[in-house]
């Protein structure tokens, strides 16, 4: 079922008959008129009451006709670039053999697509074999958008009843793939034990010295800096540059709470998806194994891996997966105790994976998630586009709440990136934000700790 | 003017004219009143049917009930609008006291956090100044958290809640604006520490 199906509450191919209640009072009027006529003893006045009786009977007997329509839809471009206009022409033909005195129809335009010219709705009366057409244009946005139905409403002549139907039509799919940037976020200290292409600092053997850190039980004796111990009496462990594999899961906040906007009509989830796409490209270029997950009742999980095909899979998932659609998820998922799928994520997340949380942080949940992941030993970074506004006291208050939450993350040791898109969406509104690093360079990765004082 | 409105206007003018004529010349029509009422009802019914039929077959009218929204994005809220709606929904009476308390709690928590974060106050300081009302120069905003001291209010009734809540939200936002936002990527070492441990 496409997202557009939700307007009427009907599934594709379903219909229902409704009473409009338009003539609800006519029974009373008919009775009152008849009673008055009897009271004054004028037989001719009873005829006035009969008029009401006629209407009441008609509204009870007649039912809205069942539409039998053939529908043709033509979409001018099924692979548009973001922002391009796409023209849709829809033609409806009455095949029922009877006149439809009141026919209203609306194309089920997928959520996220905004009609910018023309209208996707029409009202007409249609004789047998006659056709009615509408044409409209929408602006393409990220996602896979499926046109597969038409909402039709028919009424009888009196308007006493109406039939609402979701007519199934041939499927037309429009896929709009944005071009994601390649950017990285600062990563933490965690890496796998696998040799990889990412130079990181780790204890053990090595040639290029990286840094010192405090000694921990279990560190190999060969890594201890004995000179330092002799001078200062303090045990320190040397770390060397080693090629390791870094595993990163990009977690996109796609809960209903994240479907907010700064007023430009784009939900924060869309901005987070673009941020995640940029991170996928940047981290993959930096030889990280990249995975993807959604913090949402709608399950989305792509385990970390590398390679061009995997990268394309990640970007395709970001572009087309339901979890990142334009309509907010309904409250609760399959598991009422795990409303946003976080518990499910924890069972999938390997212990050596870092997590970059892409979230607008408009409520406390992302902070809780970041802290919980941090507490389980994952290195966590928060990448947050600013979707707050400043045109009312309450909106400025919400912006202040967000800044406080981000500050809580920093106080917990979770790095925060205030995310700014290249087109300026999402970011910068709080003033003077700095975007994440660009160019696919992963600048600061360490595998086993490294407080600044030891470097 | 639409065809329907034109027809209704004509019916109205005719009815007024008939009324004026019958007022000036009583008995002009020889039918008794019951017959006239009957004819009037039938005439009105027929006119109604005719207008409905014209409207149905006209086909140029705007689509109305029964059709879902189409071609529009969902209405995404703006952060903060939920709080504005909660304030608007909370009435001034005693029965809405719980709703007001929920709003007040959120604003107070935001104020305390902002006070600590942007003004460097300790949690105890922040709570004390909120209780005293000395956290802002705005007396309306200050009164939201210290209304127990306001003897002009009836118990459980707060006729100025909307105004006070809005002023308090603005005052908290000013606390945040005053220090600017943190812009660069920062770690725990960049902000006041509260027992952050090294790895």
PDB file of N, CA and C in Angstrom, chain A residues 22 44-45 47 55 101-102 104 107 109 112 114-115 121 123 125 141 151 153 155 186 216 260-261 265 326 387 394-398 400-401 403-404 407 410-411 415-416 418 430-432 434 449-451 453, chain B residues 34 38 41-42 45 49 56 59 63-68 70-71 73-74 76-81 83-84 87 106-107 113-114 117 165-166 172-173 176-177 181-183 185-188 191 194 196 198-199:
ATOM      1  N   UNK A  22     -27.365  14.456   4.650  1.00  0.00           N
ATOM      2  CA  UNK A  22     -27.858  15.726   4.111  1.00  0.00           C
ATOM      3  C   UNK A  22     -29.347  15.929   4.374  1.00  0.00           C
ATOM      4  N   UNK A  44     -55.730  19.903   1.996  1.00  0.00           N
ATOM      5  CA  UNK A  44     -54.760  20.279   0.972  1.00  0.00           C
ATOM      6  C   UNK A  44     -53.379  20.522   1.570  1.00  0.00           C
ATOM      7  N   UNK A  45     -53.346  20.939   2.856  1.00  0.00           N
ATOM      8  CA  UNK A  45     -52.059  21.224   3.485  1.00  0.00           C
ATOM      9  C   UNK A  45     -51.264  19.953   3.729  1.00  0.00           C
ATOM     10  N   UNK A  47     -50.619  17.847   1.654  1.00  0.00           N
ATOM     11  CA  UNK A  47     -49.738  17.683   0.498  1.00  0.00           C
ATOM     12  C   UNK A  47     -48.356  18.271   0.764  1.00  0.00           C
ATOM     13  N   UNK A  55     -38.942  13.291  -0.171  1.00  0.00           N
ATOM     14  CA  UNK A  55     -37.497  13.451  -0.052  1.00  0.00           C
ATOM     15  C   UNK A  55     -36.906  12.410   0.893  1.00  0.00           C
ATOM     16  N   UNK A 101     -23.957  10.928 -11.890  1.00  0.00           N
ATOM     17  CA  UNK A 101     -24.369  12.330 -11.773  1.00  0.00           C
ATOM     18  C   UNK A 101     -23.405  13.182 -10.950  1.00  0.00           C
ATOM     19  N   UNK A 102     -22.672  12.558 -10.081  1.00  0.00           N
ATOM     20  CA  UNK A 102     -21.721  13.321  -9.258  1.00  0.00           C
ATOM     21  C   UNK A 102     -20.496  12.452  -9.060  1.00  0.00           C
ATOM     22  N   UNK A 104     -16.447  12.498  -8.261  1.00  0.00           N
ATOM     23  CA  UNK A 104     -15.280  13.261  -7.798  1.00  0.00           C
ATOM     24  C   UNK A 104     -14.109  12.279  -7.722  1.00  0.00           C
ATOM     25  N   UNK A 107      -6.279  11.895  -7.773  1.00  0.00           N
ATOM     26  CA  UNK A 107      -5.162  10.980  -7.957  1.00  0.00           C
ATOM     27  C   UNK A 107      -4.462  10.802  -6.610  1.00  0.00           C
ATOM     28  N   UNK A 109      -1.626  10.932  -5.093  1.00  0.00           N
ATOM     29  CA  UNK A 109      -0.249  11.396  -5.259  1.00  0.00           C
ATOM     30  C   UNK A 109       0.548  10.948  -4.035  1.00  0.00           C
ATOM     31  N   UNK A 112       4.906  13.355  -0.033  1.00  0.00           N
ATOM     32  CA  UNK A 112       6.200  13.962  -0.322  1.00  0.00           C
ATOM     33  C   UNK A 112       6.199  14.720  -1.621  1.00  0.00           C
ATOM     34  N   UNK A 114       4.681  17.344  -3.941  1.00  0.00           N
ATOM     35  CA  UNK A 114       3.785  18.492  -3.847  1.00  0.00           C
ATOM     36  C   UNK A 114       3.422  18.954  -5.247  1.00  0.00           C
ATOM     37  N   UNK A 115       2.125  19.059  -5.501  1.00  0.00           N
ATOM     38  CA  UNK A 115       1.664  19.543  -6.800  1.00  0.00           C
ATOM     39  C   UNK A 115       1.949  21.041  -6.886  1.00  0.00           C
ATOM     40  N   UNK A 121      -7.245  16.863  -8.424  1.00  0.00           N
ATOM     41  CA  UNK A 121      -8.629  16.513  -8.074  1.00  0.00           C
ATOM     42  C   UNK A 121      -9.564  17.085  -9.131  1.00  0.00           C
ATOM     43  N   UNK A 123     -14.055  17.283 -10.239  1.00  0.00           N
ATOM     44  CA  UNK A 123     -15.460  16.946 -10.026  1.00  0.00           C
ATOM     45  C   UNK A 123     -16.206  17.105 -11.338  1.00  0.00           C
ATOM     46  N   UNK A 125     -19.811  15.365 -13.861  1.00  0.00           N
ATOM     47  CA  UNK A 125     -20.828  14.335 -14.106  1.00  0.00           C
ATOM     48  C   UNK A 125     -20.410  13.657 -15.399  1.00  0.00           C
ATOM     49  N   UNK A 141      11.136  14.893  -5.522  1.00  0.00           N
ATOM     50  CA  UNK A 141      11.970  14.879  -4.315  1.00  0.00           C
ATOM     51  C   UNK A 141      12.475  13.461  -4.104  1.00  0.00           C
ATOM     52  N   UNK A 151      -8.505   7.772  -5.871  1.00  0.00           N
ATOM     53  CA  UNK A 151      -9.645   7.825  -4.957  1.00  0.00           C
ATOM     54  C   UNK A 151     -10.847   8.418  -5.695  1.00  0.00           C
ATOM     55  N   UNK A 153     -15.064   9.266  -5.539  1.00  0.00           N
ATOM     56  CA  UNK A 153     -16.268   9.437  -4.725  1.00  0.00           C
ATOM     57  C   UNK A 153     -17.435   9.665  -5.674  1.00  0.00           C
ATOM     58  N   UNK A 155     -21.791  10.126  -5.849  1.00  0.00           N
ATOM     59  CA  UNK A 155     -22.991  10.400  -5.052  1.00  0.00           C
ATOM     60  C   UNK A 155     -24.218  10.194  -5.927  1.00  0.00           C
ATOM     61  N   UNK A 186      33.993  13.192  12.661  1.00  0.00           N
ATOM     62  CA  UNK A 186      35.087  12.683  13.485  1.00  0.00           C
ATOM     63  C   UNK A 186      34.667  11.396  14.175  1.00  0.00           C
ATOM     64  N   UNK A 216      46.964   0.266  30.890  1.00  0.00           N
ATOM     65  CA  UNK A 216      45.813  -0.502  31.365  1.00  0.00           C
ATOM     66  C   UNK A 216      46.227  -1.945  31.551  1.00  0.00           C
ATOM     67  N   UNK A 260       9.753  16.828  11.721  1.00  0.00           N
ATOM     68  CA  UNK A 260       9.498  18.242  11.979  1.00  0.00           C
ATOM     69  C   UNK A 260      10.253  19.047  10.931  1.00  0.00           C
ATOM     70  N   UNK A 261       9.883  20.272  10.796  1.00  0.00           N
ATOM     71  CA  UNK A 261      10.494  21.101   9.769  1.00  0.00           C
ATOM     72  C   UNK A 261      10.774  22.482  10.329  1.00  0.00           C
ATOM     73  N   UNK A 265       9.067  22.986   4.543  1.00  0.00           N
ATOM     74  CA  UNK A 265       8.288  21.881   4.002  1.00  0.00           C
ATOM     75  C   UNK A 265       9.044  20.575   3.944  1.00  0.00           C
ATOM     76  N   UNK A 326       8.215   9.918   3.419  1.00  0.00           N
ATOM     77  CA  UNK A 326       7.814  11.296   3.706  1.00  0.00           C
ATOM     78  C   UNK A 326       6.661  11.383   4.685  1.00  0.00           C
ATOM     79  N   UNK A 387      16.839  22.135  12.723  1.00  0.00           N
ATOM     80  CA  UNK A 387      15.573  22.418  12.042  1.00  0.00           C
ATOM     81  C   UNK A 387      14.664  23.258  12.929  1.00  0.00           C
ATOM     82  N   UNK A 394       7.924  30.234  21.557  1.00  0.00           N
ATOM     83  CA  UNK A 394       7.976  28.797  21.793  1.00  0.00           C
ATOM     84  C   UNK A 394       8.978  28.111  20.869  1.00  0.00           C
ATOM     85  N   UNK A 395       9.070  28.582  19.641  1.00  0.00           N
ATOM     86  CA  UNK A 395      10.040  27.987  18.719  1.00  0.00           C
ATOM     87  C   UNK A 395      11.470  28.321  19.143  1.00  0.00           C
ATOM     88  N   UNK A 396      11.668  29.521  19.640  1.00  0.00           N
ATOM     89  CA  UNK A 396      13.013  29.852  20.141  1.00  0.00           C
ATOM     90  C   UNK A 396      13.323  29.018  21.387  1.00  0.00           C
ATOM     91  N   UNK A 397      12.298  28.787  22.180  1.00  0.00           N
ATOM     92  CA  UNK A 397      12.483  27.937  23.364  1.00  0.00           C
ATOM     93  C   UNK A 397      12.904  26.523  22.937  1.00  0.00           C
ATOM     94  N   UNK A 398      12.244  26.003  21.902  1.00  0.00           N
ATOM     95  CA  UNK A 398      12.597  24.664  21.412  1.00  0.00           C
ATOM     96  C   UNK A 398      14.037  24.643  20.901  1.00  0.00           C
ATOM     97  N   UNK A 400      16.431  26.458  22.038  1.00  0.00           N
ATOM     98  CA  UNK A 400      17.280  26.452  23.235  1.00  0.00           C
ATOM     99  C   UNK A 400      17.337  25.055  23.845  1.00  0.00           C
ATOM    100  N   UNK A 401      16.192  24.392  23.879  1.00  0.00           N
ATOM    101  CA  UNK A 401      16.176  23.016  24.397  1.00  0.00           C
ATOM    102  C   UNK A 401      17.114  22.132  23.591  1.00  0.00           C
ATOM    103  N   UNK A 403      19.795  23.025  21.907  1.00  0.00           N
ATOM    104  CA  UNK A 403      21.199  23.335  22.209  1.00  0.00           C
ATOM    105  C   UNK A 403      21.608  22.723  23.550  1.00  0.00           C
ATOM    106  N   UNK A 404      20.688  22.727  24.484  1.00  0.00           N
ATOM    107  CA  UNK A 404      20.995  22.126  25.789  1.00  0.00           C
ATOM    108  C   UNK A 404      21.206  20.615  25.641  1.00  0.00           C
ATOM    109  N   UNK A 407      24.462  19.894  24.190  1.00  0.00           N
ATOM    110  CA  UNK A 407      25.478  20.130  25.213  1.00  0.00           C
ATOM    111  C   UNK A 407      25.560  18.949  26.180  1.00  0.00           C
ATOM    112  N   UNK A 410      27.735  16.434  24.607  1.00  0.00           N
ATOM    113  CA  UNK A 410      29.162  16.781  24.729  1.00  0.00           C
ATOM    114  C   UNK A 410      29.664  16.507  26.142  1.00  0.00           C
ATOM    115  N   UNK A 411      28.849  16.855  27.116  1.00  0.00           N
ATOM    116  CA  UNK A 411      29.251  16.611  28.504  1.00  0.00           C
ATOM    117  C   UNK A 411      29.416  15.123  28.774  1.00  0.00           C
ATOM    118  N   UNK A 415      30.945  13.339  20.846  1.00  0.00           N
ATOM    119  CA  UNK A 415      31.171  14.475  19.948  1.00  0.00           C
ATOM    120  C   UNK A 415      29.909  14.824  19.168  1.00  0.00           C
ATOM    121  N   UNK A 416      29.746  16.103  18.912  1.00  0.00           N
ATOM    122  CA  UNK A 416      28.560  16.580  18.194  1.00  0.00           C
ATOM    123  C   UNK A 416      28.999  17.380  16.975  1.00  0.00           C
ATOM    124  N   UNK A 418      27.311  19.835  14.233  1.00  0.00           N
ATOM    125  CA  UNK A 418      26.105  20.544  13.765  1.00  0.00           C
ATOM    126  C   UNK A 418      26.156  20.524  12.251  1.00  0.00           C
ATOM    127  N   UNK A 430      21.046  28.286  13.504  1.00  0.00           N
ATOM    128  CA  UNK A 430      21.361  28.676  14.874  1.00  0.00           C
ATOM    129  C   UNK A 430      22.556  29.619  14.908  1.00  0.00           C
ATOM    130  N   UNK A 431      23.147  29.853  13.745  1.00  0.00           N
ATOM    131  CA  UNK A 431      24.195  30.853  13.665  1.00  0.00           C
ATOM    132  C   UNK A 431      25.573  30.288  13.824  1.00  0.00           C
ATOM    133  N   UNK A 432      26.368  30.500  12.798  1.00  0.00           N
ATOM    134  CA  UNK A 432      27.782  30.202  12.882  1.00  0.00           C
ATOM    135  C   UNK A 432      28.141  28.748  13.064  1.00  0.00           C
ATOM    136  N   UNK A 434      29.453  25.057  12.047  1.00  0.00           N
ATOM    137  CA  UNK A 434      30.523  24.577  11.186  1.00  0.00           C
ATOM    138  C   UNK A 434      30.157  23.207  10.671  1.00  0.00           C
ATOM    139  N   UNK A 449      41.538   4.029  22.658  1.00  0.00           N
ATOM    140  CA  UNK A 449      41.574   5.083  23.659  1.00  0.00           C
ATOM    141  C   UNK A 449      42.556   6.155  23.287  1.00  0.00           C
ATOM    142  N   UNK A 450      42.689   7.104  24.111  1.00  0.00           N
ATOM    143  CA  UNK A 450      43.607   8.184  23.794  1.00  0.00           C
ATOM    144  C   UNK A 450      43.108   9.494  24.316  1.00  0.00           C
ATOM    145  N   UNK A 451      43.198   9.681  25.594  1.00  0.00           N
ATOM    146  CA  UNK A 451      42.861  10.991  26.118  1.00  0.00           C
ATOM    147  C   UNK A 451      43.896  11.984  25.629  1.00  0.00           C
ATOM    148  N   UNK A 453      45.529  14.239  26.905  1.00  0.00           N
ATOM    149  CA  UNK A 453      46.706  14.550  27.699  1.00  0.00           C
ATOM    150  C   UNK A 453      47.855  13.581  27.429  1.00  0.00           C
TER     151      UNK A 453
ATOM    152  N   UNK B  34     -53.775  28.037   3.468  1.00  0.00           N
ATOM    153  CA  UNK B  34     -53.285  26.658   3.496  1.00  0.00           C
ATOM    154  C   UNK B  34     -52.845  26.215   2.103  1.00  0.00           C
ATOM    155  N   UNK B  38     -49.037  25.236   0.945  1.00  0.00           N
ATOM    156  CA  UNK B  38     -48.765  23.983   0.250  1.00  0.00           C
ATOM    157  C   UNK B  38     -48.033  24.228  -1.061  1.00  0.00           C
ATOM    158  N   UNK B  41     -44.442  25.258  -0.377  1.00  0.00           N
ATOM    159  CA  UNK B  41     -43.540  24.156  -0.016  1.00  0.00           C
ATOM    160  C   UNK B  41     -43.142  23.369  -1.249  1.00  0.00           C
ATOM    161  N   UNK B  42     -44.123  23.056  -2.067  1.00  0.00           N
ATOM    162  CA  UNK B  42     -43.820  22.293  -3.282  1.00  0.00           C
ATOM    163  C   UNK B  42     -42.906  23.089  -4.216  1.00  0.00           C
ATOM    164  N   UNK B  45     -39.448  22.959  -2.874  1.00  0.00           N
ATOM    165  CA  UNK B  45     -38.849  21.646  -3.078  1.00  0.00           C
ATOM    166  C   UNK B  45     -38.398  21.469  -4.517  1.00  0.00           C
ATOM    167  N   UNK B  49     -34.616  20.878  -5.947  1.00  0.00           N
ATOM    168  CA  UNK B  49     -34.222  19.759  -6.809  1.00  0.00           C
ATOM    169  C   UNK B  49     -33.564  20.281  -8.079  1.00  0.00           C
ATOM    170  N   UNK B  56     -25.063  19.373 -10.034  1.00  0.00           N
ATOM    171  CA  UNK B  56     -24.441  18.087 -10.321  1.00  0.00           C
ATOM    172  C   UNK B  56     -23.918  18.037 -11.746  1.00  0.00           C
ATOM    173  N   UNK B  59     -20.547  20.465 -13.384  1.00  0.00           N
ATOM    174  CA  UNK B  59     -19.215  19.900 -13.514  1.00  0.00           C
ATOM    175  C   UNK B  59     -18.089  20.868 -13.271  1.00  0.00           C
ATOM    176  N   UNK B  63     -14.091  20.512  -6.107  1.00  0.00           N
ATOM    177  CA  UNK B  63     -14.280  19.243  -5.409  1.00  0.00           C
ATOM    178  C   UNK B  63     -14.455  19.492  -3.915  1.00  0.00           C
ATOM    179  N   UNK B  64     -15.293  18.686  -3.293  1.00  0.00           N
ATOM    180  CA  UNK B  64     -15.543  18.927  -1.875  1.00  0.00           C
ATOM    181  C   UNK B  64     -15.424  17.632  -1.099  1.00  0.00           C
ATOM    182  N   UNK B  65     -16.359  17.395  -0.187  1.00  0.00           N
ATOM    183  CA  UNK B  65     -16.252  16.323   0.792  1.00  0.00           C
ATOM    184  C   UNK B  65     -16.034  14.947   0.203  1.00  0.00           C
ATOM    185  N   UNK B  66     -15.383  14.098   1.013  1.00  0.00           N
ATOM    186  CA  UNK B  66     -15.177  12.722   0.611  1.00  0.00           C
ATOM    187  C   UNK B  66     -13.832  12.462  -0.006  1.00  0.00           C
ATOM    188  N   UNK B  67     -13.229  13.459  -0.619  1.00  0.00           N
ATOM    189  CA  UNK B  67     -11.922  13.259  -1.235  1.00  0.00           C
ATOM    190  C   UNK B  67     -10.814  13.555  -0.229  1.00  0.00           C
ATOM    191  N   UNK B  68      -9.772  12.758  -0.264  1.00  0.00           N
ATOM    192  CA  UNK B  68      -8.645  13.042   0.638  1.00  0.00           C
ATOM    193  C   UNK B  68      -7.806  14.184   0.083  1.00  0.00           C
ATOM    194  N   UNK B  70      -4.731  15.661  -1.619  1.00  0.00           N
ATOM    195  CA  UNK B  70      -3.933  15.038  -2.660  1.00  0.00           C
ATOM    196  C   UNK B  70      -2.950  16.056  -3.201  1.00  0.00           C
ATOM    197  N   UNK B  71      -1.716  15.629  -3.352  1.00  0.00           N
ATOM    198  CA  UNK B  71      -0.714  16.530  -3.905  1.00  0.00           C
ATOM    199  C   UNK B  71      -0.185  17.532  -2.904  1.00  0.00           C
ATOM    200  N   UNK B  73       2.093  17.891   0.798  1.00  0.00           N
ATOM    201  CA  UNK B  73       2.918  17.181   1.767  1.00  0.00           C
ATOM    202  C   UNK B  73       2.198  17.128   3.105  1.00  0.00           C
ATOM    203  N   UNK B  74       2.525  16.139   3.908  1.00  0.00           N
ATOM    204  CA  UNK B  74       1.960  16.137   5.261  1.00  0.00           C
ATOM    205  C   UNK B  74       2.332  17.426   5.994  1.00  0.00           C
ATOM    206  N   UNK B  76       4.061  18.963   8.556  1.00  0.00           N
ATOM    207  CA  UNK B  76       5.079  18.728   9.577  1.00  0.00           C
ATOM    208  C   UNK B  76       5.068  19.895  10.553  1.00  0.00           C
ATOM    209  N   UNK B  77       5.181  19.565  11.810  1.00  0.00           N
ATOM    210  CA  UNK B  77       5.220  20.624  12.811  1.00  0.00           C
ATOM    211  C   UNK B  77       6.589  21.276  12.878  1.00  0.00           C
ATOM    212  N   UNK B  78       6.624  22.427  13.456  1.00  0.00           N
ATOM    213  CA  UNK B  78       7.885  23.114  13.715  1.00  0.00           C
ATOM    214  C   UNK B  78       8.196  22.917  15.195  1.00  0.00           C
ATOM    215  N   UNK B  79       9.443  22.584  15.534  1.00  0.00           N
ATOM    216  CA  UNK B  79       9.756  22.392  16.958  1.00  0.00           C
ATOM    217  C   UNK B  79       9.303  23.595  17.797  1.00  0.00           C
ATOM    218  N   UNK B  80       8.583  23.317  18.839  1.00  0.00           N
ATOM    219  CA  UNK B  80       8.051  24.368  19.698  1.00  0.00           C
ATOM    220  C   UNK B  80       6.559  24.557  19.529  1.00  0.00           C
ATOM    221  N   UNK B  81       6.045  24.146  18.367  1.00  0.00           N
ATOM    222  CA  UNK B  81       4.605  24.307  18.137  1.00  0.00           C
ATOM    223  C   UNK B  81       3.788  23.400  19.047  1.00  0.00           C
ATOM    224  N   UNK B  83       4.456  22.805  22.108  1.00  0.00           N
ATOM    225  CA  UNK B  83       4.343  23.521  23.380  1.00  0.00           C
ATOM    226  C   UNK B  83       3.314  24.654  23.266  1.00  0.00           C
ATOM    227  N   UNK B  84       3.360  25.348  22.138  1.00  0.00           N
ATOM    228  CA  UNK B  84       2.376  26.418  21.920  1.00  0.00           C
ATOM    229  C   UNK B  84       0.957  25.858  21.951  1.00  0.00           C
ATOM    230  N   UNK B  87      -0.086  25.049  25.493  1.00  0.00           N
ATOM    231  CA  UNK B  87      -0.453  26.260  26.236  1.00  0.00           C
ATOM    232  C   UNK B  87      -1.847  26.723  25.820  1.00  0.00           C
ATOM    233  N   UNK B 106       7.761  21.692  31.983  1.00  0.00           N
ATOM    234  CA  UNK B 106       8.681  21.689  30.838  1.00  0.00           C
ATOM    235  C   UNK B 106       9.430  23.016  30.749  1.00  0.00           C
ATOM    236  N   UNK B 107       8.689  24.102  30.924  1.00  0.00           N
ATOM    237  CA  UNK B 107       9.340  25.413  30.853  1.00  0.00           C
ATOM    238  C   UNK B 107      10.345  25.576  31.988  1.00  0.00           C
ATOM    239  N   UNK B 113      17.855  24.275  33.075  1.00  0.00           N
ATOM    240  CA  UNK B 113      18.979  23.789  32.259  1.00  0.00           C
ATOM    241  C   UNK B 113      19.699  24.945  31.578  1.00  0.00           C
ATOM    242  N   UNK B 114      18.902  25.871  31.031  1.00  0.00           N
ATOM    243  CA  UNK B 114      19.516  27.003  30.333  1.00  0.00           C
ATOM    244  C   UNK B 114      20.298  27.876  31.304  1.00  0.00           C
ATOM    245  N   UNK B 117      23.471  26.011  31.965  1.00  0.00           N
ATOM    246  CA  UNK B 117      24.337  25.892  30.800  1.00  0.00           C
ATOM    247  C   UNK B 117      24.875  27.253  30.345  1.00  0.00           C
ATOM    248  N   UNK B 165       3.323  32.066  30.280  1.00  0.00           N
ATOM    249  CA  UNK B 165       4.059  30.961  29.651  1.00  0.00           C
ATOM    250  C   UNK B 165       4.858  31.467  28.454  1.00  0.00           C
ATOM    251  N   UNK B 166       4.225  32.295  27.654  1.00  0.00           N
ATOM    252  CA  UNK B 166       4.921  32.806  26.476  1.00  0.00           C
ATOM    253  C   UNK B 166       6.114  33.673  26.886  1.00  0.00           C
ATOM    254  N   UNK B 172      13.583  32.254  28.560  1.00  0.00           N
ATOM    255  CA  UNK B 172      14.523  31.133  28.491  1.00  0.00           C
ATOM    256  C   UNK B 172      15.308  31.194  27.183  1.00  0.00           C
ATOM    257  N   UNK B 173      14.605  31.493  26.100  1.00  0.00           N
ATOM    258  CA  UNK B 173      15.286  31.588  24.805  1.00  0.00           C
ATOM    259  C   UNK B 173      16.340  32.690  24.831  1.00  0.00           C
ATOM    260  N   UNK B 176      19.517  31.513  26.175  1.00  0.00           N
ATOM    261  CA  UNK B 176      20.305  30.776  25.189  1.00  0.00           C
ATOM    262  C   UNK B 176      20.930  31.691  24.158  1.00  0.00           C
ATOM    263  N   UNK B 177      20.170  32.664  23.685  1.00  0.00           N
ATOM    264  CA  UNK B 177      20.688  33.575  22.662  1.00  0.00           C
ATOM    265  C   UNK B 177      21.888  34.354  23.182  1.00  0.00           C
ATOM    266  N   UNK B 181      25.460  29.870  20.127  1.00  0.00           N
ATOM    267  CA  UNK B 181      25.456  28.411  20.065  1.00  0.00           C
ATOM    268  C   UNK B 181      26.866  27.902  19.853  1.00  0.00           C
ATOM    269  N   UNK B 182      27.052  26.689  20.304  1.00  0.00           N
ATOM    270  CA  UNK B 182      28.334  26.057  20.058  1.00  0.00           C
ATOM    271  C   UNK B 182      28.354  25.650  18.605  1.00  0.00           C
ATOM    272  N   UNK B 183      29.444  25.961  17.934  1.00  0.00           N
ATOM    273  CA  UNK B 183      29.407  25.798  16.498  1.00  0.00           C
ATOM    274  C   UNK B 183      30.291  24.677  15.983  1.00  0.00           C
ATOM    275  N   UNK B 185      32.697  21.231  15.975  1.00  0.00           N
ATOM    276  CA  UNK B 185      32.675  19.915  16.580  1.00  0.00           C
ATOM    277  C   UNK B 185      33.457  19.966  17.879  1.00  0.00           C
ATOM    278  N   UNK B 186      32.848  19.563  18.943  1.00  0.00           N
ATOM    279  CA  UNK B 186      33.512  19.677  20.233  1.00  0.00           C
ATOM    280  C   UNK B 186      33.420  18.379  20.979  1.00  0.00           C
ATOM    281  N   UNK B 187      34.405  18.194  21.840  1.00  0.00           N
ATOM    282  CA  UNK B 187      34.368  17.040  22.710  1.00  0.00           C
ATOM    283  C   UNK B 187      34.144  17.506  24.124  1.00  0.00           C
ATOM    284  N   UNK B 188      34.169  16.569  25.027  1.00  0.00           N
ATOM    285  CA  UNK B 188      33.875  16.911  26.412  1.00  0.00           C
ATOM    286  C   UNK B 188      34.835  17.937  26.988  1.00  0.00           C
ATOM    287  N   UNK B 191      33.690  21.871  27.091  1.00  0.00           N
ATOM    288  CA  UNK B 191      32.586  22.406  27.869  1.00  0.00           C
ATOM    289  C   UNK B 191      32.855  22.152  29.345  1.00  0.00           C
ATOM    290  N   UNK B 194      31.754  17.767  34.192  1.00  0.00           N
ATOM    291  CA  UNK B 194      31.098  17.270  35.394  1.00  0.00           C
ATOM    292  C   UNK B 194      31.421  15.794  35.520  1.00  0.00           C
ATOM    293  N   UNK B 196      33.601  13.889  33.748  1.00  0.00           N
ATOM    294  CA  UNK B 196      33.777  13.084  32.550  1.00  0.00           C
ATOM    295  C   UNK B 196      35.063  12.289  32.673  1.00  0.00           C
ATOM    296  N   UNK B 198      38.137   9.806  31.354  1.00  0.00           N
ATOM    297  CA  UNK B 198      38.895   9.421  30.167  1.00  0.00           C
ATOM    298  C   UNK B 198      38.588   7.982  29.837  1.00  0.00           C
ATOM    299  N   UNK B 199      39.112   7.600  28.680  1.00  0.00           N
ATOM    300  CA  UNK B 199      38.801   6.240  28.251  1.00  0.00           C
ATOM    301  C   UNK B 199      39.473   5.231  29.149  1.00  0.00           C
TER     302      UNK B 199
END
